[in-house]
XYZ file of C-alpha atoms in Angstrom:
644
model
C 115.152 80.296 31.028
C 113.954 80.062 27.620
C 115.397 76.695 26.535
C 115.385 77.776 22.591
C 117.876 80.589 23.660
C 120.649 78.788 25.171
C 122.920 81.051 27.065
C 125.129 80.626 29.988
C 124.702 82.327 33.382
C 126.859 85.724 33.801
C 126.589 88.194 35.600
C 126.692 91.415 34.413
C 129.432 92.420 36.757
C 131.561 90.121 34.975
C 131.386 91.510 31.325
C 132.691 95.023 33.909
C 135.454 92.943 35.071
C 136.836 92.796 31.341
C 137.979 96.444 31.889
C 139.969 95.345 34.742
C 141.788 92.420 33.322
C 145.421 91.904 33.440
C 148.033 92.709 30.699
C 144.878 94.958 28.891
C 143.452 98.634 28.609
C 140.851 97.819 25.786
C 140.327 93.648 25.610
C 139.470 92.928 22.432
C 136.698 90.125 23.002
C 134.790 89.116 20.228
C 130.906 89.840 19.741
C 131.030 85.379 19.079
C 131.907 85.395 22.333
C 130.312 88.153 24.148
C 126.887 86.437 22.460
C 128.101 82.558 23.657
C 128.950 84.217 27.532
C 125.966 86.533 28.052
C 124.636 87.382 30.575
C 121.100 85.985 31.967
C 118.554 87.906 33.954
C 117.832 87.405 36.618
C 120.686 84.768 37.632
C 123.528 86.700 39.093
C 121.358 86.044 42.177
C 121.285 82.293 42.259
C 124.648 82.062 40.379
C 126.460 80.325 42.585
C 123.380 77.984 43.236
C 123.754 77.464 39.223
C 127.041 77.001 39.265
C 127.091 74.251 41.345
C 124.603 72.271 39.846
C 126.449 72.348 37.010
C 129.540 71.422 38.698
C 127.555 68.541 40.182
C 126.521 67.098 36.776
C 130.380 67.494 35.776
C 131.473 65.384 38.805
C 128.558 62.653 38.143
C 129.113 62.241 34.204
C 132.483 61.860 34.897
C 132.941 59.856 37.843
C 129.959 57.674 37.292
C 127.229 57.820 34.299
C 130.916 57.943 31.760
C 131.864 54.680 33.745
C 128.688 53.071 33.896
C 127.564 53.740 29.839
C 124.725 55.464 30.672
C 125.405 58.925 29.382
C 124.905 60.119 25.758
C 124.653 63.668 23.654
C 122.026 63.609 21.161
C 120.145 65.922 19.189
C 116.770 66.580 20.646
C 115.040 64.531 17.640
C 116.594 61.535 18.885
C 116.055 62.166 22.937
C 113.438 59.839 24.430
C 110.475 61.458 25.332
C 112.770 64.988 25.908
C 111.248 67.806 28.005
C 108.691 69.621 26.767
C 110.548 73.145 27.490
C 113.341 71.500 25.306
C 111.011 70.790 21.877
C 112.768 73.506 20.365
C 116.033 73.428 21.598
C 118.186 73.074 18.370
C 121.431 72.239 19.722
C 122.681 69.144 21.234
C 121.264 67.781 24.246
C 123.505 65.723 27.546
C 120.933 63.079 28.370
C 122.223 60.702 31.658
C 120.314 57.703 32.652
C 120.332 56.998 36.450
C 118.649 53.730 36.443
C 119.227 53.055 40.250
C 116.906 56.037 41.064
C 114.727 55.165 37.708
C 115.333 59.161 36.991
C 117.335 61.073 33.970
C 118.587 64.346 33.551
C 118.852 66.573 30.180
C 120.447 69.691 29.655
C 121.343 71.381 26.617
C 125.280 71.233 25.758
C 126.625 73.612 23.065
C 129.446 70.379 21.795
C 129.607 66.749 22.415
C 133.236 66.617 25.089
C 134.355 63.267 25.379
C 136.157 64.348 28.398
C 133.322 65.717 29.988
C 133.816 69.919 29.198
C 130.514 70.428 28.830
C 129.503 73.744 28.254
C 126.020 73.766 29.529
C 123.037 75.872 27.690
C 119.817 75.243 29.200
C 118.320 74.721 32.481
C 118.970 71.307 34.064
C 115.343 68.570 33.751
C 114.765 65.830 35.845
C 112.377 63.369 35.296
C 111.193 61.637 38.419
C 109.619 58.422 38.833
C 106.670 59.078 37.345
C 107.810 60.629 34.100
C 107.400 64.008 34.728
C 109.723 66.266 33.929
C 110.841 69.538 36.069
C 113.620 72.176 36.059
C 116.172 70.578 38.876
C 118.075 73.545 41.026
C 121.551 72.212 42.701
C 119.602 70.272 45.856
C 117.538 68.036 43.332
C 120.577 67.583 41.758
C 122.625 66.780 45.166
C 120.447 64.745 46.774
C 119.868 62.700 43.798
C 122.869 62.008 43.365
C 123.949 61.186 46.680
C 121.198 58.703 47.057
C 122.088 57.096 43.234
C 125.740 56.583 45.028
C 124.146 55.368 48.184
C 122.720 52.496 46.277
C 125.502 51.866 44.186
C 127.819 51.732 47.359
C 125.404 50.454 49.638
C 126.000 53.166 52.136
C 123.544 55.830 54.054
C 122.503 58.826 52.494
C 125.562 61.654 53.198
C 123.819 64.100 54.535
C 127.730 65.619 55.346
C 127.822 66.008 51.663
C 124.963 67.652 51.101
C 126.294 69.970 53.890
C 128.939 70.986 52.456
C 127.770 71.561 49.312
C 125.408 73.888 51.040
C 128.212 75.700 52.299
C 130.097 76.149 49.289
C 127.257 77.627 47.639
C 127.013 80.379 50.367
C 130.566 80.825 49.951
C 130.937 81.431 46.574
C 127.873 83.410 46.515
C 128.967 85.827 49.020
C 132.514 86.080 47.145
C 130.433 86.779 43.821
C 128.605 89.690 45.856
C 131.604 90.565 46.874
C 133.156 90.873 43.448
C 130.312 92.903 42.627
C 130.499 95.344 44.412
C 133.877 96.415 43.154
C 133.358 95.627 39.648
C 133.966 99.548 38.885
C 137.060 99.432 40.489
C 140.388 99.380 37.952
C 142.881 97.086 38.509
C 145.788 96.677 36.257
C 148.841 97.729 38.106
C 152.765 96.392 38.024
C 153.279 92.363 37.340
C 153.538 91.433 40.820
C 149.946 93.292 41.342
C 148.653 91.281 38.620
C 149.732 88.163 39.821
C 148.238 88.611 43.549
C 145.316 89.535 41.216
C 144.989 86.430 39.628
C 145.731 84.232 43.091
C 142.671 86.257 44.658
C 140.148 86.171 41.908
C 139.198 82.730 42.002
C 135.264 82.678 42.221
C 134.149 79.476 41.277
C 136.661 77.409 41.855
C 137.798 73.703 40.580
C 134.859 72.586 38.019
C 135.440 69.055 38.970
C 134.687 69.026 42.503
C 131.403 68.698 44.314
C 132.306 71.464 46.932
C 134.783 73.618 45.002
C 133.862 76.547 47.863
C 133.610 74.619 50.832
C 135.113 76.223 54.177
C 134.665 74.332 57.178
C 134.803 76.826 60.076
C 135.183 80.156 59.300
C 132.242 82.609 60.017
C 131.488 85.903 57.517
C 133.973 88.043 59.556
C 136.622 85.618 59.024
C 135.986 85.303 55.616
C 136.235 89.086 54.535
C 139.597 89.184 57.055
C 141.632 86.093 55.573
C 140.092 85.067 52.410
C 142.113 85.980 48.914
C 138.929 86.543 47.237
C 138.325 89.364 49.684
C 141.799 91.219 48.332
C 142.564 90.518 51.658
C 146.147 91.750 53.887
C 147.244 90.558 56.855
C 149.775 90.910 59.659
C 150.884 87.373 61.054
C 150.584 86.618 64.666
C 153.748 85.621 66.380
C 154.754 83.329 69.423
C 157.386 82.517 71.154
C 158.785 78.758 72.139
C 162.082 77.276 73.115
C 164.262 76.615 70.496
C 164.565 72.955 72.096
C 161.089 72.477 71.026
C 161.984 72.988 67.516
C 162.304 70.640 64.491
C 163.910 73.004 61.387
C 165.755 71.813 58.059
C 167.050 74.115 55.258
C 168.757 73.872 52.044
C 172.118 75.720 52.990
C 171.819 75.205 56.669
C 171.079 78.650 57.750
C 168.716 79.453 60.835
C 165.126 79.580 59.115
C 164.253 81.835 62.746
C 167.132 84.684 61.295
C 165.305 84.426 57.639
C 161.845 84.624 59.174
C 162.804 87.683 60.865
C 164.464 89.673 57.742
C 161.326 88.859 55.419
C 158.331 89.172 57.911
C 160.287 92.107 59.767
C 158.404 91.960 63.178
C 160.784 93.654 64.710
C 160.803 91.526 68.151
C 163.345 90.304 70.229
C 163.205 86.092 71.061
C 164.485 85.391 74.850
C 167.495 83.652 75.105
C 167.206 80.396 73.968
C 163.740 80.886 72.223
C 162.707 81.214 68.660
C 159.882 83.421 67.560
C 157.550 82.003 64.636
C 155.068 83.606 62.483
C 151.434 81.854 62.435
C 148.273 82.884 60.523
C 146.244 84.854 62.849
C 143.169 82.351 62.394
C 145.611 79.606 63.121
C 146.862 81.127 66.119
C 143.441 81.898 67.659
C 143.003 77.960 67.205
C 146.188 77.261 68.890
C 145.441 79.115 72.030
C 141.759 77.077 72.246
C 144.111 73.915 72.778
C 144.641 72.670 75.876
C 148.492 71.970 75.733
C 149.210 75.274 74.183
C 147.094 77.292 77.411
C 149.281 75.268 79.600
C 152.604 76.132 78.206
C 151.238 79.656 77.923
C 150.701 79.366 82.271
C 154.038 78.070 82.468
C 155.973 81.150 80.772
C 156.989 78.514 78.073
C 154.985 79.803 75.325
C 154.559 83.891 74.631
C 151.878 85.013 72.091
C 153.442 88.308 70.385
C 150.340 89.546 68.826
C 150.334 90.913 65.383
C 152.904 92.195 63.833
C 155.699 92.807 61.368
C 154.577 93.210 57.477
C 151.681 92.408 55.723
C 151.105 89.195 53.493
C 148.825 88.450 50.589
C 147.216 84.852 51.115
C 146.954 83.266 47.797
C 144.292 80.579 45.983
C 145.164 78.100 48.404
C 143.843 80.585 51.717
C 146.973 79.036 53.828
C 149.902 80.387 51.736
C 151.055 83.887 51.977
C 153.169 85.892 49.415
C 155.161 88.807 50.621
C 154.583 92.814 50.149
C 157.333 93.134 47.612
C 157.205 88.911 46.284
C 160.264 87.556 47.672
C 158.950 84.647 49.122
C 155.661 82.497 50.149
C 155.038 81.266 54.051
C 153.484 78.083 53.577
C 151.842 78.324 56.445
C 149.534 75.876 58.795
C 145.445 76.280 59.146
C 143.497 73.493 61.335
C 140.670 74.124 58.859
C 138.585 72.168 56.578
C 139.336 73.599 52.774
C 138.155 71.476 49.981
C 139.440 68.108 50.943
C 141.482 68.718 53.954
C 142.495 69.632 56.694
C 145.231 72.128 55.782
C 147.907 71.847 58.333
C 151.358 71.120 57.531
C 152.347 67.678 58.731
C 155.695 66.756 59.291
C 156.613 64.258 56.973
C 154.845 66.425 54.342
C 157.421 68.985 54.821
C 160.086 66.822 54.908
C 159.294 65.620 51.496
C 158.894 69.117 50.421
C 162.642 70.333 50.935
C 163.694 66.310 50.011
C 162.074 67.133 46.590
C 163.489 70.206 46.134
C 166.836 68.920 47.192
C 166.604 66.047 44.386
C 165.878 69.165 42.009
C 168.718 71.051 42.985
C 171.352 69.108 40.551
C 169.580 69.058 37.729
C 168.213 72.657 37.636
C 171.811 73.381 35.130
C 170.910 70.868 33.222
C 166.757 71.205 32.943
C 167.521 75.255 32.321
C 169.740 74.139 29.362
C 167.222 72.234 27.916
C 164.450 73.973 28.984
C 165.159 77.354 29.451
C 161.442 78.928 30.124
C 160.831 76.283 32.726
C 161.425 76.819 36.753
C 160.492 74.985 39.871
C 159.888 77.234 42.641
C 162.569 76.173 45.519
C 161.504 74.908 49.108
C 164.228 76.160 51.033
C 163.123 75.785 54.534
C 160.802 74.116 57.076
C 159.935 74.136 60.689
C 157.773 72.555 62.956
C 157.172 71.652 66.801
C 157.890 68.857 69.027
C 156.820 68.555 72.586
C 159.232 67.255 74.865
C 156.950 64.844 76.371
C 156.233 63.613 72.601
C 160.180 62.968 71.984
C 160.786 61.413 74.984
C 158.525 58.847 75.335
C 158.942 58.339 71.031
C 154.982 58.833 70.821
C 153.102 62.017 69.158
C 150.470 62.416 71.730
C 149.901 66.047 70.332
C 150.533 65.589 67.069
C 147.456 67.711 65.477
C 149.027 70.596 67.543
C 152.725 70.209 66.649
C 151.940 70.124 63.205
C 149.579 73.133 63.294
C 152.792 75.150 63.827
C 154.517 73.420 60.641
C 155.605 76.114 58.109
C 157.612 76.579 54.895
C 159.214 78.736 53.431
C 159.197 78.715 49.513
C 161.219 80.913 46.990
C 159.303 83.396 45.476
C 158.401 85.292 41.984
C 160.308 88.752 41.959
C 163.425 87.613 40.165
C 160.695 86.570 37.070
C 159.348 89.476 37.903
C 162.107 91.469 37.461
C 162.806 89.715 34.330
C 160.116 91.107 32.007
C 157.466 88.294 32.756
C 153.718 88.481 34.463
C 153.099 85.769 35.796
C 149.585 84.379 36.452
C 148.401 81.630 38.381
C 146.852 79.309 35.815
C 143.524 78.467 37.570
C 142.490 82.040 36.745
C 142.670 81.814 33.320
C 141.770 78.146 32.694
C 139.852 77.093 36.119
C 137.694 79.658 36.694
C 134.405 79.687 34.725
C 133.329 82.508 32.867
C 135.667 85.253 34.290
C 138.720 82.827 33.132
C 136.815 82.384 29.524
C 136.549 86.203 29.190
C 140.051 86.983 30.490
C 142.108 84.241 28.315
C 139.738 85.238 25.329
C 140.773 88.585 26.122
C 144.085 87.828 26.160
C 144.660 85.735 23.683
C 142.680 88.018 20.749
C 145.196 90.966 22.036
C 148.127 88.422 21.252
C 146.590 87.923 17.930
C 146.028 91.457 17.349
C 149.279 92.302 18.088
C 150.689 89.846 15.688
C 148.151 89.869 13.074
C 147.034 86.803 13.228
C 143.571 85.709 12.866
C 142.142 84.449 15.878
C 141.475 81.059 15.415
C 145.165 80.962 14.119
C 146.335 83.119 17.435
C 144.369 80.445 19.597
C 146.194 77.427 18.467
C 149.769 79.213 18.396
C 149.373 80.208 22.014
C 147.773 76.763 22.670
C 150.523 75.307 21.064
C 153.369 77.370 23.176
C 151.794 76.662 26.421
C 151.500 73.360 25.947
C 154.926 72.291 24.745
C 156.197 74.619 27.742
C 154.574 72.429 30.208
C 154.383 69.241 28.555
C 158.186 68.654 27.901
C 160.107 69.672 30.956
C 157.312 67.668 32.899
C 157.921 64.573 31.017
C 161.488 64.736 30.890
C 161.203 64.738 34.619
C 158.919 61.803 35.077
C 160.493 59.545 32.518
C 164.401 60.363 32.312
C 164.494 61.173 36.397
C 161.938 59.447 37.673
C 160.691 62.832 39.093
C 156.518 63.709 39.539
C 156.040 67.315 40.655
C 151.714 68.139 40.574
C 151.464 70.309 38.153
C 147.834 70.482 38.555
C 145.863 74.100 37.594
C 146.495 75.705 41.068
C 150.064 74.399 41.339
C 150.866 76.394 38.012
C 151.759 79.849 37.119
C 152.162 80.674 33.346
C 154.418 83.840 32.820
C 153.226 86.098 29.992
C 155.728 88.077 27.803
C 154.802 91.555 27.009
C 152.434 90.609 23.983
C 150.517 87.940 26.235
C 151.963 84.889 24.815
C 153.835 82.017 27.077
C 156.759 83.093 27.709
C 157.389 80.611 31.126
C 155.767 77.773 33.538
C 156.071 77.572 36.745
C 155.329 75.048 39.007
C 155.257 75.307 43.197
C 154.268 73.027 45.867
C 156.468 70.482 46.211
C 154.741 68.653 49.423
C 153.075 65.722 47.541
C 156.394 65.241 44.944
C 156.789 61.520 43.851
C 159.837 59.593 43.079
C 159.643 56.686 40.365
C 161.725 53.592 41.218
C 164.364 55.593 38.161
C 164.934 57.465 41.167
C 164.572 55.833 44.290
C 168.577 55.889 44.798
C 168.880 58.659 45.091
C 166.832 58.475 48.327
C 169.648 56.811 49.943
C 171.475 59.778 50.057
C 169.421 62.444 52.116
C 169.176 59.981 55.236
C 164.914 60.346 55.005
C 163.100 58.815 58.241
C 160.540 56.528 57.229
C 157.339 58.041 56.800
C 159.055 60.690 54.794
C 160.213 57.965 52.359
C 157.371 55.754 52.540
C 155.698 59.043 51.469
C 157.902 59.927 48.513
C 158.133 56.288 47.078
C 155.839 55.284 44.256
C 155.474 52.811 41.465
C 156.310 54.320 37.999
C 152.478 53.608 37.284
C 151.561 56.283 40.271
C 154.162 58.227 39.021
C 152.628 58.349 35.008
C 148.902 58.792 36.808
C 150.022 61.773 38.629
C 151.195 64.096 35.784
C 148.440 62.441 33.193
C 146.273 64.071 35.428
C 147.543 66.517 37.261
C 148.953 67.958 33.810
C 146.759 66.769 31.002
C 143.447 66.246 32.521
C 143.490 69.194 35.314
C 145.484 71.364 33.256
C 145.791 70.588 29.407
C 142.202 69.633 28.947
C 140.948 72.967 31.215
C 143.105 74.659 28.725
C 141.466 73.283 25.708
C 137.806 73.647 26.929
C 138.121 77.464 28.103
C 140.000 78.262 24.768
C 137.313 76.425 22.622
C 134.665 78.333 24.311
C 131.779 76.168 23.203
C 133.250 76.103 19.184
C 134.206 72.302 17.970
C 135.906 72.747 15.284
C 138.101 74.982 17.375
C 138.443 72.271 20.178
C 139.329 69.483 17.840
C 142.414 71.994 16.479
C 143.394 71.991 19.865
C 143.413 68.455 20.549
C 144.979 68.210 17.295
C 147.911 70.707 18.192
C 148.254 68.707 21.660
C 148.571 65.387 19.619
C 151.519 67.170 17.650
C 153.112 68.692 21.041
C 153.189 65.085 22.248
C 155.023 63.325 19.187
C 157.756 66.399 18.909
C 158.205 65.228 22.306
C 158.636 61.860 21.835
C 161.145 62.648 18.656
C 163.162 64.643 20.619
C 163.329 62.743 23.364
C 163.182 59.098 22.958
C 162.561 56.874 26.161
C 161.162 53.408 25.843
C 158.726 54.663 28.800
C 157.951 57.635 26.873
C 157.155 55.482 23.794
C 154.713 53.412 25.828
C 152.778 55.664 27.795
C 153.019 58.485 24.553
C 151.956 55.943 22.065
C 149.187 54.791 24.106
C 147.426 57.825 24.510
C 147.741 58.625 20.346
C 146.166 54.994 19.720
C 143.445 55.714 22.287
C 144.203 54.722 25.748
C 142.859 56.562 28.789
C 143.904 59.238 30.789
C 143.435 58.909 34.740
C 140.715 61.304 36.149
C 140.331 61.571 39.744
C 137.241 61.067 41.804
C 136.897 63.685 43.819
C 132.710 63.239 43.801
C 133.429 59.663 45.344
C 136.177 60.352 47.649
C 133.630 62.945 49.292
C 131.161 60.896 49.156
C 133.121 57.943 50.764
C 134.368 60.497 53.242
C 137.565 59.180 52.274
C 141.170 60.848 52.844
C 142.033 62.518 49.819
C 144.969 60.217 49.520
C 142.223 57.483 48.931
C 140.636 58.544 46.116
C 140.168 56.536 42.674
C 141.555 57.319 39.289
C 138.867 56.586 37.042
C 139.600 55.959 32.819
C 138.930 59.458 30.954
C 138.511 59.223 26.862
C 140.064 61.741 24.982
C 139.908 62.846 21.243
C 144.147 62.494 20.768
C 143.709 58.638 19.343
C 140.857 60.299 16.685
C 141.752 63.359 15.678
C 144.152 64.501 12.568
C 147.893 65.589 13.035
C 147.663 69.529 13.332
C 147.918 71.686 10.420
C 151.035 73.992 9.804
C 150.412 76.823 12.105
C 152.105 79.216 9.838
């Protein structure tokens, strides 16, 4: 790459994809930002290899090299002895020390991001012990920085890690190949088709985490059968149990086996005294490997169906299926390795799903009064197994399996549908790399155009409308309720009026909802078992970390960077506009909470950034991981101007 030229690495099937995007027959994407996201040759092929390198570098400045003061963005003038491919690099240059490994890395950066939002312009340099300096591909980069950690933490080399990384790389890749080859193919279709759209077009994935691709388990055939990115459909796989074996719950008490029926119509008949249950067809292939499940298979006790009934969409997170015609997700269990986790459902995770959206339930009058453009998307039912054996002697023995048959079942997005509003998962627009930049940029210049606005002007009104339609209802949850959804980027759906701007947010996924002490009374009242509250239960500091991340960090500041697109002085309007979002806020709803945790962030305090680099590296749960201090520009930069 010639270093003097900074550009960032796009495929050319991407710049085709802007004739398929959502809510748009001719995008209107600037040539400022057709030049900032072109294409480079010859890297479509090692794109995702790029890509995660970069993602790498995000991770480490963040989690570490921000922590440990040795990071800096300099002009290349004042760069120590720079590389000599960067001598006429003219823009600013992201120079991190790693003193443990006596090493640095430079790459070019088109802005200085005190959050780390680097957009990055140049190849990636390492210089080695020595002092030489060499372009560094993603396993320099990897294995550097898992040995850097291993001295820091005193631990062996994770050669897991590197793994996995490995892994993701060869996912994403063959997803970008993928994409490729039906980059001619036009896509625009009814609301509901643009939202499945936007759940299966997630290439690269979260830009903070080390393996943002990572699939533990599933060969090529399985990918191109179950995997969104794919455009996949699929029939579920059904079995039969007793009904004795059972453990359900619902909102209004109905059979969730009747309901299951009606939306999956598989159109079979349960035995007397059995209940049939829909599984994902990967999950149910696992099932039947497990020991327990063959033997109750032997003895007659469990049937497998087959496939059958209607076909689902499985969304960003691979596990959850949406319905033909949108009525309703299946939450539904995989024994598989995605990310973090192991994504089966366990019980007291469900529990606490339909416990938080029982809490909700009251105050949905009184949070659509205030805010009317703001909607939590319902658990309404769960089920899962227990073995007799496992009841009666008051010990899960099979636990692993029992919960690999957990399910929910979660209200769906036709009634918004129905109402005028395309809704979009927010990760696509904001989480996605450079097909998120072109799509929101496309987006956002049609909302402009439509209201003749400039864009700059057009940026920070929609800015300014998404953010106070996440920012407030959340808030009012946390500190007048005592209520912490995660509205995190994949947990988020932003519903577009006809012109493109916010018109509604969305949030789903209720499993990990926390409850402030404000509202640990109201615990008392659903009868919880113990795990289920112990799970639910947190400090009002938890509380405030989860949405100042979830929301502001994962969400707000992905917001800011992709809408920015490389230009400062936009990005500082933005943080500007978010400073103003938060004081309205605060005037309209005073709460001596609010005022503290508010207050602190406009003088300066941190936000809470997770560490998903070190909880991987740790191989910790994903419940263990740190929260780290993130600077921000909100304690710096001037109140917003008038918008109009």
């Amino acid at each position: 790459m010639n270093a003097s030229l900074p550009k960032s690495a796009l495929s050319h099937h991407l710049h085709k994809a802007l004739h398929q995007l959502p809510l748009l027959h001719r995008p209107l994407v600037s040539n400022a930002w057709r030049a900032r996201n072109a294409p480079v040759a010859g890297e479509m092929e090692d794109y995702a290899q790029l890509q995660h390198a970069r993602v790498l570098l995000n991770c480490y400045a963040r989690e570490v090299a921000m922590q440990e003061h040795s990071l800096a963005v300099r002009a290349i003038a004042h760069i120590r002895l720079p590389p000599a491919a960067l001598h006429q690099y003219r823009g600013q240059v992201l120079d991190i020390q790693l003193r443990r490994m006596q090493s640095r890395l430079c790459v070019g950066v088109r802005h200085v991001s005190v959050t780390g939002n680097y957009d990055y312009t140049t190849d990636i340099y390492l210089q080695d012990q020595q002092q030489t300096w060499s372009v560094a591909g993603w396993r320099e980069i990897a294995d550097l920085i898992i040995a850097d950690l291993s001295l820091r933490e005193g631990t062996p080399f994770n050669a897991d890690l590197l793994q996995q990384i490995e892994a993701s790389i060869a996912t994403m890749q063959h997803l970008l190949d993928v994409q490729k080859e039906k980059a001619g193919a036009h896509q625009t279709g009814t609301a509901l088709q643009q939202y499945i759209r936007s759940e299966q077009h997630l290439l690269t994935g979260h830009p903070f985490h080390p393996t943002p691709k990572s699939r533990s388990g599933w060969s090529t055939a399985e990918e191109k059968s179950y995997s969104p990115e794919h455009g996949a459909q699929l029939q579920l796989r059904y079995f039969q149990l007793p009904r004795s074996w059972i453990v359900s719950d619902s909102l209004d008490g109905a059979d969730l086996s009747t309901r299951l029926q009606q939306l999956t119509a598989h159109g079979l008949q349960a035995d007397a005294g059995h209940v049939i249950l829909p599984l994902h067809p990967w999950q149910a292939d696992w099932l039947m490997q497990q020991a327990r499940i063959r033997a109750a298979v032997a003895a007659g006790e469990v049937r497998d169906l087959g496939l059958s009934g209607k076909q689902f969409y499985p969304t960003a997170s691979i596990r959850t299926m949406l319905a033909e015609e949108g009525s309703a997700f299946l939450k539904l269990s995989l024994n598989l390795r995605i990310t973090n986790c192991i994504r089966n459902n366990a019980r007291h995770e469900l529990a606490a799903a339909l416990a938080a959206s029982r809490l909700y339930r009251p105050m949905k009058a009184e949070m659509q009064a205030l805010f009317p453009h703001f909607h939590v998307l319902e658990e309404q039912a769960y089920l899962s197994v227990s073995f007799p054996e496992d009841r009666q002697h008051g010990q899960r023995q099979h636990k692993e399996i029992e919960d690999g048959f957990g399910l929910v079942l979660r209200e769906g997005l036709a009634l918004h549908v129905a109402q005028g509003v395309t809704p979009l998962i927010c990760a696509s627009l904001f989480g996605n790399g450079q097909t998120g930049r072109l799509q929101a940029a496309a987006l956002i210049e049609r909302y402009a155009h439509r209201h003749g606005l400039p864009l700059s002007l057009g940026m920070r009104l929609w800015f300014s409308s998404y953010a106070e339609l996440a920012i407030f209802p959340v808030f009012y949850l946390l500190f007048e309720k005592g209520i912490a959804f995660e509205p995190h980027m994949q947990n988020s759906i932003v519903g577009l009026a006809e012109d493109g701007a916010p018109a509604r947010f969305i949030v789903r996924d209720l499993e990990l909802t926390r409850l402030t002490p404000k509202a640990h009374e109201l615990i008392a009242t659903l009868q919880l078992g113990t795990p289920t509250r112990q799970e639910i239960c947190c400090s009002d500091e938890a509380g405030w970390t989860r949405i100042a991340y979830c929301l502001l960090v994962n969400n707000i500041c992905e917001v800011i960077a992709t809408l920015a697109n490389g230009n400062h002085e936009l990005y500082l309007d933005l943080w500007a506009c978010l400073r103003h979002t938060l004081q309205t806020y605060l005037a309209s709803f005073p709460n001596p909470e609010a005022a503290r945790r508010i207050q602190g962030l406009l003088s300066g305090e941190p936000l809470p950034v997770k560490g998903n680099l070190l909880v991987r590296f740790l191989k910790q749960a994903d419940r263990k991981a740190a929260y780290l201090p993130l600077y921000h520009p909100l304690g710096v930069v001037n109140a917003a101007r008038p918008l109009l």
